[in-house]
Amino acid sequence: MTVMTPIFEGLWDHYILWSVIVGAIAFGWLYHHSFWFTSKDGEKLPNVDGIEVGVFPKHNDDMRLEVAWTVLPFLLIVWLTYYSWGPLDAMWTSAEGGVHGYECDYDDPEYTGSNNVMDSSGIISSDCYHVIEITGQQWFWSFDCLELNDSLCDTDTETMEVYGSVPVLSLKKGETYFAVMDSIDVTHAPWFQHLGTKEDTVPGQQTTLWLAISESMTEESMILCAEYCGDAHSIMAAKLVAHN
Ligand SMILES: [Cu+2]
């Protein structure tokens, strides 16, 4: 399974790289010290910390070390925040003139759809977007295409192995959708696997999620629930179809 949104692949690789570097330092240090400072059988070591039974050990610290392991991780966190800023900003862009513009005006004679395009960093931008609704409920998803015509948005049901009867949401490639979401019972979260995005649906509160269906999107992908919501949570599935 691949994530079809290159911004996440870039983020993933970058975070994995830093995890490996930090892991190598932390575990290298740990193993080095574990073996280096092991006493041999019968060896008598000098009591550098002046450890005595019943007496609190002498404080033995190193200011440079304390500063280093506070400042370096802090700088790394600042860097990773900076690095994630662009992708996160694109994921949570405004519905009022953000990277996807404004809601499409279907009466505008110049309207030709979202015409979304992906830049070299994987960020998708659009001329305009379409609004749909997603409702979470124990234990199924409901999709509402609102006023959109069938070629832009369509719903259906289908029987899938393991999951049984699941709803199908069919969206058009090159178009960008703004899902306005709600839940009628507990918290759920649709996870659009190939888009690599998920967002909570919360009872009594509206949340939103951008669904930018790029030309490179896989034809069929899964939507699962990513927030534990009770007995049938694991089979609370749906299918996303990206059509031409
Ligand atoms: Cu759920």
Coordinates of C-alpha atoms and ligand atoms in Angstrom, one line a residue, residues 136-141 185-190 201 224-230 232-234 236, ligand 1:
G136 CA -19.7 9.0 11.4
Q137 CA -22.0 6.6 13.3
Q138 CA -21.6 3.3 15.1
W139 CA -20.4 1.6 12.9
F140 CA -20.6 3.0 9.4
W141 CA -19.9 6.1 7.4
D185 CA -22.9 9.3 18.6
V186 CA -19.2 9.0 19.6
T187 CA -15.9 10.2 18.2
H188 CA -14.8 8.6 15.0
A189 CA -12.2 9.5 12.4
P190 CA -12.2 8.6 8.7
T201 CA -15.6 13.5 13.7
L224 CA -11.2 3.1 7.8
C225 CA -12.1 4.4 11.3
A226 CA -9.0 5.6 13.1
E227 CA -10.6 6.4 16.4
Y228 CA -11.7 3.6 18.6
C229 CA -15.5 3.7 18.7
G230 CA -16.7 0.4 20.1
A232 CA -17.3 -2.9 15.4
H233 CA -14.7 -0.2 15.1
S234 CA -12.3 -2.4 13.2
M236 CA -16.1 0.5 10.2
Ligands
CU1 CU -15.7 4.7 14.2

